[in-house]
GROMACS .gro file of N, CA and C in nm:
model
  294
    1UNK      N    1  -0.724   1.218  -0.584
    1UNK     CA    2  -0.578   1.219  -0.579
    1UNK      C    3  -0.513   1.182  -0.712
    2UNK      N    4  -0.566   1.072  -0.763
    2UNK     CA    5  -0.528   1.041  -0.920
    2UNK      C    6  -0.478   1.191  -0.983
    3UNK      N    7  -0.646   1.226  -1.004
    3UNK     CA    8  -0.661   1.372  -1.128
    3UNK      C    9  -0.532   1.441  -1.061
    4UNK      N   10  -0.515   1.506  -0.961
    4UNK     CA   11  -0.389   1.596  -0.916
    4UNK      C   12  -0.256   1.525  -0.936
    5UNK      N   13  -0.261   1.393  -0.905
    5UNK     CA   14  -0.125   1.290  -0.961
    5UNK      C   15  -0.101   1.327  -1.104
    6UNK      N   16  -0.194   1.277  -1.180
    6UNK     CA   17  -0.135   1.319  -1.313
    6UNK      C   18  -0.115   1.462  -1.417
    7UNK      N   19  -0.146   1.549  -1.286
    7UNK     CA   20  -0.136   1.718  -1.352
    7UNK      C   21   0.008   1.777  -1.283
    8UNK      N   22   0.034   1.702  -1.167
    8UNK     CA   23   0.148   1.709  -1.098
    8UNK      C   24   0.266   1.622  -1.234
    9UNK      N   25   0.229   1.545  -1.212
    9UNK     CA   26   0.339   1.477  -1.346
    9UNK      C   27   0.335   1.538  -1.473
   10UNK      N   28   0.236   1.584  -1.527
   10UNK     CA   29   0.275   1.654  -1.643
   10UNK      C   30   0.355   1.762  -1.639
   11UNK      N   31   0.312   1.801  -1.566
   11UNK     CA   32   0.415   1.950  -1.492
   11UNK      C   33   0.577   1.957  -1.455
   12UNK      N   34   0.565   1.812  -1.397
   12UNK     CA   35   0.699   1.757  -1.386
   12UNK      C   36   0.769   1.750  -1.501
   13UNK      N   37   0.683   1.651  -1.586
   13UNK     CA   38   0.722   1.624  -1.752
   13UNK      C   39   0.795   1.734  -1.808
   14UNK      N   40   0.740   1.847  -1.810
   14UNK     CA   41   0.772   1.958  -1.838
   14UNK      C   42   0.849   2.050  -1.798
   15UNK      N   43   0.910   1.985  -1.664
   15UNK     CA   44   1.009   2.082  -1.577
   15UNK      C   45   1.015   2.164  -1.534
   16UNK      N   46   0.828   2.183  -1.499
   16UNK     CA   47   0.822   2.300  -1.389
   16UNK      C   48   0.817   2.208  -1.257
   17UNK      N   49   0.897   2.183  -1.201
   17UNK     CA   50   0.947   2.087  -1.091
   17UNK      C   51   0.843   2.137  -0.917
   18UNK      N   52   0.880   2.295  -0.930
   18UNK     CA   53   0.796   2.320  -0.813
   18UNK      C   54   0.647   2.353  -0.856
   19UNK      N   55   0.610   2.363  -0.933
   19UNK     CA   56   0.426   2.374  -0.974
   19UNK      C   57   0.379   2.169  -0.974
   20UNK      N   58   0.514   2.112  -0.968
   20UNK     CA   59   0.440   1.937  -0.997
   20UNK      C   60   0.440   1.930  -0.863
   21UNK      N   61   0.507   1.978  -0.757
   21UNK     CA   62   0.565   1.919  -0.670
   21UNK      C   63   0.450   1.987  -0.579
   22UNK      N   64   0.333   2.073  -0.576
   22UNK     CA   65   0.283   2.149  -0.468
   22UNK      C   66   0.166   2.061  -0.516
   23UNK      N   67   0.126   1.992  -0.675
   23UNK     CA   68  -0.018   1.930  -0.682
   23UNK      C   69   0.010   1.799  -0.620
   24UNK      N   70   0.172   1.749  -0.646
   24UNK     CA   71   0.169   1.634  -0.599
   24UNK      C   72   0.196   1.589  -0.452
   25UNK      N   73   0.175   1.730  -0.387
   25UNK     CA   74   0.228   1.677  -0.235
   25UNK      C   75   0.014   1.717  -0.217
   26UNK      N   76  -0.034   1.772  -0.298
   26UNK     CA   77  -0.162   1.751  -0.239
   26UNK      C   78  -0.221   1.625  -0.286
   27UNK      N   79  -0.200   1.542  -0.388
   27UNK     CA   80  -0.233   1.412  -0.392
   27UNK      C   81  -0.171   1.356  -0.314
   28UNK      N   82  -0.089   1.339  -0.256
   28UNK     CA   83  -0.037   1.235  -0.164
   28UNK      C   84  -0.059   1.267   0.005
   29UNK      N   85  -0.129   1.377   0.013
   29UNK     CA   86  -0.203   1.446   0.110
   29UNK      C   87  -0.350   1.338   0.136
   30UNK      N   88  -0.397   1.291   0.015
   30UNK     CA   89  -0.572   1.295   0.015
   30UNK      C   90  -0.540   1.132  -0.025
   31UNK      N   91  -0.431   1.082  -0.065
   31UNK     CA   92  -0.369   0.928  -0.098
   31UNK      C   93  -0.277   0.894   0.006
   32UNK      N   94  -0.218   0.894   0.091
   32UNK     CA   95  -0.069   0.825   0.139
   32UNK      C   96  -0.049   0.720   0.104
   33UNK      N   97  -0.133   0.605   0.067
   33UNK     CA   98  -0.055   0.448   0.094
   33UNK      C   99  -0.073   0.441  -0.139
   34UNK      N  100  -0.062   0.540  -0.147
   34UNK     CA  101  -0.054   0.522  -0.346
   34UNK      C  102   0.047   0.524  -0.369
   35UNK      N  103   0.148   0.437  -0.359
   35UNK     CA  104   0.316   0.427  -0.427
   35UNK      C  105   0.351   0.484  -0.583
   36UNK      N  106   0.255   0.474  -0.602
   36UNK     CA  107   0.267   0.564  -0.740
   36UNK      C  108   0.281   0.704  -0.740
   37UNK      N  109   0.159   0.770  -0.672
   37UNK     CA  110   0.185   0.920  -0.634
   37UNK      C  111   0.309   0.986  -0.539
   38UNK      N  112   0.312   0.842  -0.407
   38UNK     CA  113   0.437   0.879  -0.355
   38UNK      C  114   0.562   0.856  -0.431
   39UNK      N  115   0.602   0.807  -0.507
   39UNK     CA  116   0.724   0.797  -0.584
   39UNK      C  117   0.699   0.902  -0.689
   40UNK      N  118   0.637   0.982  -0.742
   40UNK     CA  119   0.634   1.083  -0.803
   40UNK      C  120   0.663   1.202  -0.770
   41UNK      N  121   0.590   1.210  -0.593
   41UNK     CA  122   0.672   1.313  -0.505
   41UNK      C  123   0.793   1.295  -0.481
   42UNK      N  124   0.870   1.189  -0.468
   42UNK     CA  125   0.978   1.167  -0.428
   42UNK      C  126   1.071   1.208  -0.570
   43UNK      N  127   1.026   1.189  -0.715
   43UNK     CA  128   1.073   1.234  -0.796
   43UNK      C  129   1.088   1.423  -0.829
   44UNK      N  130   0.974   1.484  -0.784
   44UNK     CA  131   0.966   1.604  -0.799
   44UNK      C  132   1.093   1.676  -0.665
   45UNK      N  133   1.062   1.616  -0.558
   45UNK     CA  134   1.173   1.662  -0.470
   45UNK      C  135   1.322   1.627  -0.510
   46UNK      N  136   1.339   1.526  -0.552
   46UNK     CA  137   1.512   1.482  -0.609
   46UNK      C  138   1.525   1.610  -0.685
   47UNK      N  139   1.442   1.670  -0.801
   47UNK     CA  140   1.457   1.758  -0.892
   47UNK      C  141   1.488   1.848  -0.849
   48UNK      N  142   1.424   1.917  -0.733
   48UNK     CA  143   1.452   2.038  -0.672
   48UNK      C  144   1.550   2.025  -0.568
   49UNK      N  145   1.594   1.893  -0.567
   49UNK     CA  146   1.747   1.917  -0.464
   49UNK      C  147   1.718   1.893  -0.305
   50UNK      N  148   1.595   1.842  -0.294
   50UNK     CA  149   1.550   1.802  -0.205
   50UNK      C  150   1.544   1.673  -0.140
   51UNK      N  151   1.728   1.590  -0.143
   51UNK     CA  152   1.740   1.491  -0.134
   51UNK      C  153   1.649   1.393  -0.002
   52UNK      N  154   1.643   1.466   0.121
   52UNK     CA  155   1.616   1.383   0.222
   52UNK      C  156   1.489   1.371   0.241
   53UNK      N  157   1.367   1.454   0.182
   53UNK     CA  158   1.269   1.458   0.138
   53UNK      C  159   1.211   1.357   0.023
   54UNK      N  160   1.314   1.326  -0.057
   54UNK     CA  161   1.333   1.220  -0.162
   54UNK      C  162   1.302   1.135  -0.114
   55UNK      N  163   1.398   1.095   0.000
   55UNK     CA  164   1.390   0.924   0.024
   55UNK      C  165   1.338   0.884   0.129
   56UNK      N  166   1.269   1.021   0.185
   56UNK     CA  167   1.158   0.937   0.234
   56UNK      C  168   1.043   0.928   0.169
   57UNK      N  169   1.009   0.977   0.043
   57UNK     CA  170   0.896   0.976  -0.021
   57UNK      C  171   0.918   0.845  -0.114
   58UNK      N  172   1.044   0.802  -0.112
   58UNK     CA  173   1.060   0.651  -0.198
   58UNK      C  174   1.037   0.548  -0.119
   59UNK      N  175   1.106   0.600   0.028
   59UNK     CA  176   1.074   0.486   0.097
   59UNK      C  177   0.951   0.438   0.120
   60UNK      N  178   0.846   0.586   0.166
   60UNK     CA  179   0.710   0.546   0.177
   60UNK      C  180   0.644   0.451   0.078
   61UNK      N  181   0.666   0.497  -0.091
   61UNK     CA  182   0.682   0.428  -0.172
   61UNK      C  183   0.668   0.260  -0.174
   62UNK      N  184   0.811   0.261  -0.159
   62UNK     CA  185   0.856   0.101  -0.137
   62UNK      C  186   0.748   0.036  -0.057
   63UNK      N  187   0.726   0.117   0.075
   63UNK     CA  188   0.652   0.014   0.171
   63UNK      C  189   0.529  -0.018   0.157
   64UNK      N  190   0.465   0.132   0.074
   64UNK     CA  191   0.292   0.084   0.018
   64UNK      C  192   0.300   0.014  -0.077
   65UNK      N  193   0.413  -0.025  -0.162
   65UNK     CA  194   0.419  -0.140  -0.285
   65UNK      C  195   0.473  -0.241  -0.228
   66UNK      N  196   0.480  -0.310  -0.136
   66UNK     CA  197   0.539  -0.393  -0.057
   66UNK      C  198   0.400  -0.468   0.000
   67UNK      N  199   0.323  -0.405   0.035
   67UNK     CA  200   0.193  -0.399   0.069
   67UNK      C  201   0.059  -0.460   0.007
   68UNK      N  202   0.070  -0.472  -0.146
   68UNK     CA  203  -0.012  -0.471  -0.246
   68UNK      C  204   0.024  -0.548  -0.325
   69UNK      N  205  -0.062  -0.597  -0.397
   69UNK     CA  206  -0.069  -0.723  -0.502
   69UNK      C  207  -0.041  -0.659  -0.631
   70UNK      N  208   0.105  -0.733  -0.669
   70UNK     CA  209   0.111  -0.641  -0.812
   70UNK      C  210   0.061  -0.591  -0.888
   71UNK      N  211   0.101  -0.502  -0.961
   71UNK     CA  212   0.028  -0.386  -1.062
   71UNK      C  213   0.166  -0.369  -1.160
   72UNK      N  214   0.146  -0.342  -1.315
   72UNK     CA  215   0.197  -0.273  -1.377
   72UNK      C  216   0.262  -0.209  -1.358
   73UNK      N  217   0.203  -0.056  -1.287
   73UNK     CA  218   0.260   0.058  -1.292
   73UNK      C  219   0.352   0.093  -1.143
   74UNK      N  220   0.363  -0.034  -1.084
   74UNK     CA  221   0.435  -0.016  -0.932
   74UNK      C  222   0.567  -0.088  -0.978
   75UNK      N  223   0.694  -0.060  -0.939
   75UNK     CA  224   0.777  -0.125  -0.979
   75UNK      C  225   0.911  -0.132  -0.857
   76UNK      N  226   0.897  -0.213  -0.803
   76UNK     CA  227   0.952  -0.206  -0.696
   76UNK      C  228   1.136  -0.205  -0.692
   77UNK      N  229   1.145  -0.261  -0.794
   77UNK     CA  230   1.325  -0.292  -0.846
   77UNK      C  231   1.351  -0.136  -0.880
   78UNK      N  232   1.276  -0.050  -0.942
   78UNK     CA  233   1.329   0.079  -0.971
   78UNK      C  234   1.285   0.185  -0.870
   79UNK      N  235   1.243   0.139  -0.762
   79UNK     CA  236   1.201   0.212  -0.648
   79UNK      C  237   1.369   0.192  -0.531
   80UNK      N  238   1.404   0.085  -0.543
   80UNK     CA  239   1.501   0.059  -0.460
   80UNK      C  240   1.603   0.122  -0.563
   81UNK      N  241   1.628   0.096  -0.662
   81UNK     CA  242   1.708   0.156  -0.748
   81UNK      C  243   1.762   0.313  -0.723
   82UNK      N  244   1.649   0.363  -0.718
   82UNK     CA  245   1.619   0.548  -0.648
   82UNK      C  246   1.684   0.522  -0.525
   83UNK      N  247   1.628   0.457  -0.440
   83UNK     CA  248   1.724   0.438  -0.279
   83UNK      C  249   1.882   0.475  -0.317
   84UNK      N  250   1.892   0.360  -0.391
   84UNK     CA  251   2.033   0.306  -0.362
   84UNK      C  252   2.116   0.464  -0.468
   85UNK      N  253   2.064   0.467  -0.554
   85UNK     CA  254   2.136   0.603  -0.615
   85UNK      C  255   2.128   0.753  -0.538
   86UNK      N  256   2.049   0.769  -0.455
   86UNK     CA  257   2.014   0.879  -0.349
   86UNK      C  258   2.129   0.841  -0.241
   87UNK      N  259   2.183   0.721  -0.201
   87UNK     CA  260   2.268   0.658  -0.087
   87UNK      C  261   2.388   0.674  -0.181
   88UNK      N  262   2.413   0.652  -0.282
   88UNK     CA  263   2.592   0.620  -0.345
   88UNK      C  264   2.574   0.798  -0.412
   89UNK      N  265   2.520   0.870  -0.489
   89UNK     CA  266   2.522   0.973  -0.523
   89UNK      C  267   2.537   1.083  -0.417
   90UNK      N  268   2.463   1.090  -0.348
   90UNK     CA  269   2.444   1.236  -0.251
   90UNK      C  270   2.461   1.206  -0.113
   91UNK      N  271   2.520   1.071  -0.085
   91UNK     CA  272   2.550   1.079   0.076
   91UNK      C  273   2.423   1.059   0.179
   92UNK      N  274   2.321   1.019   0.070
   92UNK     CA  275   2.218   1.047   0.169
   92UNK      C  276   2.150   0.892   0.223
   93UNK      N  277   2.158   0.890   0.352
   93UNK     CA  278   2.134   0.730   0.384
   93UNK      C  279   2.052   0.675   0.370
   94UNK      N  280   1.964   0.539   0.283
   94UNK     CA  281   1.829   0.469   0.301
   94UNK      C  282   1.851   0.388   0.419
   95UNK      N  283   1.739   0.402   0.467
   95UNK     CA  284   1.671   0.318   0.577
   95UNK      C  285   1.678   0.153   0.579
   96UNK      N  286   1.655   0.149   0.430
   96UNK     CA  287   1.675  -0.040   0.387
   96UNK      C  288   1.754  -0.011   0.279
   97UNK      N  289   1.814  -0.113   0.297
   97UNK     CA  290   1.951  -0.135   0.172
   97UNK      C  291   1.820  -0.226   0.118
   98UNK      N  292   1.819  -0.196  -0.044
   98UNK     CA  293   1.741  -0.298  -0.123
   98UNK      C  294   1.808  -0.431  -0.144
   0.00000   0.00000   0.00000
């Protein structure tokens, strides 16, 4: 799931939004509880306008980093951050107010 995480993100990087978004819904297929990969999906769907799809892929997010003993690359303040701008931007409701 990693290797497809980070070919999905480069792809993203690059702004082919739906070629990141089909490797990264298969890493998070073969991963679910990786808050990293899921907040990456949740990034590739915001891109494509795919708000409600978004936040639940942040939320999932949030809750597998909620879960786990810190890391670096998990960041939970800019995970709620995404919530709360998906809720005041596009109308679209989170589940938990951060």
């Amino acid at each position: 799931p990693e290797y497809l995480d980070s070919l999905g993100w480069v792809y993203f990087q690059k702004g082919a939004y739906e070629l990141a978004r089909a490797y990264l819904e298969r890493a998070a297929r073969r991963d679910t509880n990786e808050p990293v990969i899921l907040e990456h999906l949740g990034d590739a769907y915001e891109r494509l306008g795919r708000l409600k799809e978004a936040r639940v892929f942040y939320e999932k997010a949030l809750a597998a980093a909620k879960k786990m003993p810190p890391r670096p690359d998990i960041d939970i303040p800019r995970l709620k951050r995404k919530l709360l701008k998906l809720a005041s931007e596009n109308g679209v409701v989170a589940a938990e107010r951060p």
